Short mmCIF file of C-alpha atoms in Angstrom, two decimals:
data_model
loop_
_atom_site.label_atom_id
_atom_site.label_comp_id
_atom_site.label_asym_id
_atom_site.label_seq_id
_atom_site.Cartn_x
_atom_site.Cartn_y
_atom_site.Cartn_z
CA MET S 139 -4.26 1.60 5.78
CA SER S 140 -7.25 0.46 3.76
CA PHE S 141 -9.63 1.35 0.95
CA THR S 142 -12.82 3.17 1.83
CA THR S 143 -16.02 1.18 1.58
CA ASP S 144 -17.42 3.27 -1.26
CA ARG S 145 -14.24 2.65 -3.30
CA LEU S 146 -14.56 -1.11 -2.76
CA ARG S 147 -18.27 -1.07 -3.62
CA SER S 148 -17.58 0.83 -6.83
CA LEU S 149 -15.15 -1.86 -7.99
CA VAL S 150 -17.48 -4.84 -7.52
CA ARG S 151 -19.63 -5.56 -10.57
CA LYS S 152 -21.69 -8.38 -11.98
CA TRP S 153 -20.47 -10.86 -14.58
CA GLN S 154 -16.87 -11.05 -13.34
CA SER S 155 -14.93 -13.04 -10.76
CA LEU S 156 -13.55 -11.43 -7.60
CA ILE S 157 -10.19 -12.79 -6.45
CA GLU S 158 -8.79 -11.97 -3.01
CA ALA S 159 -5.57 -12.98 -1.28
CA ASN S 160 -3.78 -12.07 1.95
CA VAL S 161 -0.25 -12.78 3.03
CA ASP S 162 1.94 -12.09 6.09
CA VAL S 163 5.35 -10.64 5.21
CA LYS S 164 8.32 -9.38 7.18
CA THR S 165 10.03 -6.21 5.96
CA THR S 166 13.77 -5.54 6.03
CA ASP S 167 13.39 -3.17 8.99
CA GLY S 168 11.60 -5.76 11.16
CA TYR S 169 7.91 -4.95 10.71
CA THR S 170 5.48 -7.82 10.14
CA LEU S 171 2.64 -6.80 7.82
CA ARG S 172 -0.48 -8.49 6.54
CA LEU S 173 -1.26 -7.39 2.98
CA PHE S 174 -4.71 -7.88 1.46
CA CYS S 175 -4.99 -7.92 -2.32
CA ILE S 176 -8.12 -7.74 -4.50
CA ALA S 177 -8.48 -8.25 -8.26
CA PHE S 178 -11.26 -8.76 -10.78
CA THR S 179 -11.31 -10.70 -14.03
CA LYS S 180 -11.83 -8.94 -17.32
CA LYS S 181 -12.86 -10.08 -20.78
CA LYS S 182 -10.26 -11.68 -23.00
CA PRO S 183 -9.44 -9.90 -26.26
CA ASN S 184 -12.03 -10.64 -28.98
CA GLN S 185 -14.50 -12.09 -26.46
CA PHE S 186 -18.21 -11.80 -27.25
CA LYS S 187 -19.59 -13.55 -24.19
CA LYS S 188 -21.11 -11.24 -21.56
CA THR S 189 -19.48 -12.94 -18.58
CA CYS S 190 -15.78 -13.21 -17.81
CA TYR S 191 -15.68 -15.73 -14.99
CA ALA S 192 -12.42 -17.54 -14.18
CA LYS S 193 -12.23 -21.26 -13.49
CA GLY S 194 -11.40 -22.44 -9.99
CA SER S 195 -7.97 -23.66 -11.10
CA GLU S 196 -7.24 -20.26 -12.70
CA ILE S 197 -8.26 -18.48 -9.50
CA ARG S 198 -5.89 -20.67 -7.47
CA ARG S 199 -3.01 -19.95 -9.88
CA ILE S 200 -3.74 -16.20 -9.84
CA ARG S 201 -3.83 -16.24 -6.04
CA ALA S 202 -0.47 -18.05 -5.98
CA LYS S 203 1.01 -15.33 -8.23
CA MET S 204 -0.42 -12.69 -5.88
CA PHE S 205 1.33 -14.37 -2.91
CA GLU S 206 4.59 -14.53 -4.86
CA VAL S 207 4.58 -10.88 -5.98
CA MET S 208 3.50 -9.51 -2.57
CA ASN S 209 6.20 -11.56 -0.79
CA ARG S 210 8.89 -10.49 -3.24
CA GLU S 211 8.01 -6.79 -3.13
CA ALA S 212 7.47 -6.50 0.63
CA SER S 213 10.30 -8.67 1.94
CA SER S 214 12.92 -6.81 -0.11
CA SER S 215 12.05 -3.31 1.14
CA ASP S 216 11.39 -1.41 4.35
CA LEU S 217 8.08 0.00 5.60
CA LYS S 218 8.55 3.44 4.06
CA GLU S 219 9.25 1.98 0.60
CA ILE S 220 6.24 -0.35 0.81
CA VAL S 221 3.89 2.52 1.65
CA GLY S 222 5.45 4.42 -1.26
CA LYS S 223 4.54 1.51 -3.55
CA PHE S 224 0.88 1.62 -2.46
CA ILE S 225 0.30 5.16 -3.72
CA PRO S 226 1.11 4.62 -7.44
CA GLU S 227 -0.33 1.07 -7.17
CA SER S 228 2.85 -0.42 -8.63
CA MET S 229 2.37 -3.72 -6.79
CA GLY S 230 -1.09 -4.15 -8.34
CA LYS S 231 0.29 -3.49 -11.81
CA ASP S 232 3.02 -6.09 -11.25
CA ILE S 233 0.38 -8.64 -10.24
CA GLU S 234 -1.73 -7.81 -13.31
CA SER S 235 1.20 -8.34 -15.66
CA ALA S 236 2.26 -11.56 -13.90
CA CYS S 237 -1.25 -13.01 -14.13
CA ALA S 238 -1.96 -11.96 -17.74
CA SER S 239 -0.90 -15.37 -19.06
CA ILE S 240 -3.34 -17.19 -16.73
CA HIS S 241 -6.44 -14.99 -17.10
CA PRO S 242 -6.71 -11.25 -17.77
CA ILE S 243 -7.39 -9.29 -14.59
CA GLN S 244 -8.20 -5.64 -13.91
CA ASN S 245 -8.49 -3.34 -10.90
CA CYS S 246 -5.80 -5.18 -8.94
CA PHE S 247 -4.99 -3.32 -5.72
CA ILE S 248 -3.50 -3.82 -2.29
CA ARG S 249 -6.73 -2.92 -0.52
CA LYS S 250 -5.53 -3.12 3.07
CA CYS S 251 -2.31 -3.30 5.07
CA LYS S 252 -2.19 -4.23 8.74
CA VAL S 253 0.85 -3.91 10.97
CA LEU S 254 0.96 -7.14 12.97
CA LYS S 255 4.26 -6.66 14.75
CA THR S 256 6.62 -3.73 15.16
CA PRO S 257 10.32 -4.08 15.90
CA LYS S 258 11.67 -3.30 19.34
CA PHE S 259 12.54 0.34 19.85
CA ASP S 260 16.28 0.79 19.42
CA VAL S 261 17.81 4.13 20.39
CA SER S 262 21.02 3.50 18.45
CA LYS S 263 19.08 2.94 15.22
CA LEU S 264 17.13 6.14 15.81
CA MET S 265 20.36 8.09 16.31
CA GLU S 266 21.82 6.47 13.21
CA LEU S 267 18.84 7.60 11.13
CA HIS S 268 18.59 11.12 12.53
CA GLY S 269 22.24 11.89 13.21
CA ASP S 270 23.97 12.86 16.43
CA GLY S 271 21.82 15.90 17.01
CA ALA S 272 24.89 18.17 16.83
CA GLU S 273 23.33 20.26 14.06
CA ASP S 274 21.70 23.61 14.71
CA THR S 275 18.10 22.80 15.58
CA GLY S 276 16.97 26.41 15.87
CA ALA S 277 16.01 28.70 18.71
CA LYS S 278 13.34 28.03 21.28
CA ALA S 279 9.87 29.02 20.21
CA ALA S 280 9.22 31.26 23.24
CA LYS S 281 12.35 33.35 22.59
CA VAL S 282 11.54 33.72 18.91
CA ARG S 283 7.99 34.78 19.70
CA LYS S 284 9.19 37.44 22.20
CA GLU S 285 11.68 38.82 19.66
CA GLN S 286 8.97 39.04 16.99
CA MET S 287 6.65 40.87 19.38
CA LYS S 288 9.41 43.38 20.24
CA GLU S 289 10.07 44.00 16.54
CA THR S 290 6.39 44.60 15.77
CA LEU S 291 6.08 47.00 18.73
CA GLU S 292 9.18 48.92 17.58
CA LYS S 293 7.77 49.21 14.05
CA LYS S 294 4.50 50.65 15.36
CA ASP S 295 6.31 53.35 17.40
#
């Protein structure tokens, strides 16, 4: 999962610092993911200067906060929950609020997620998630189709 190139290009502007970070995390259900985060600095309140560059030390501290938030969010949830967090961009908002005391940042997103390692396939876990299979799963498609055809032919006659 990743941002499209035109979305990334639309975020990058002059007169601001770009801050990127990536971290490898292990989810509760055994997946190992590599998360890539991107953020941009923004002007401080009441700032008149045109540029809003961050110092090198501020960038390092912001990157450390990014690592901390991504590790905390991803290691405490499973793959489905993490993907659910990408859509409303809640992880990016958490990073923005955590880094506000260091330097104001904007447009903070998880721009890419790679699956590095998947857990071994376990049949018992699959059965646990989807039940025993004793429920009514429906009729076979071929039988249903034949019955529908008979009904339509009877209606025409």
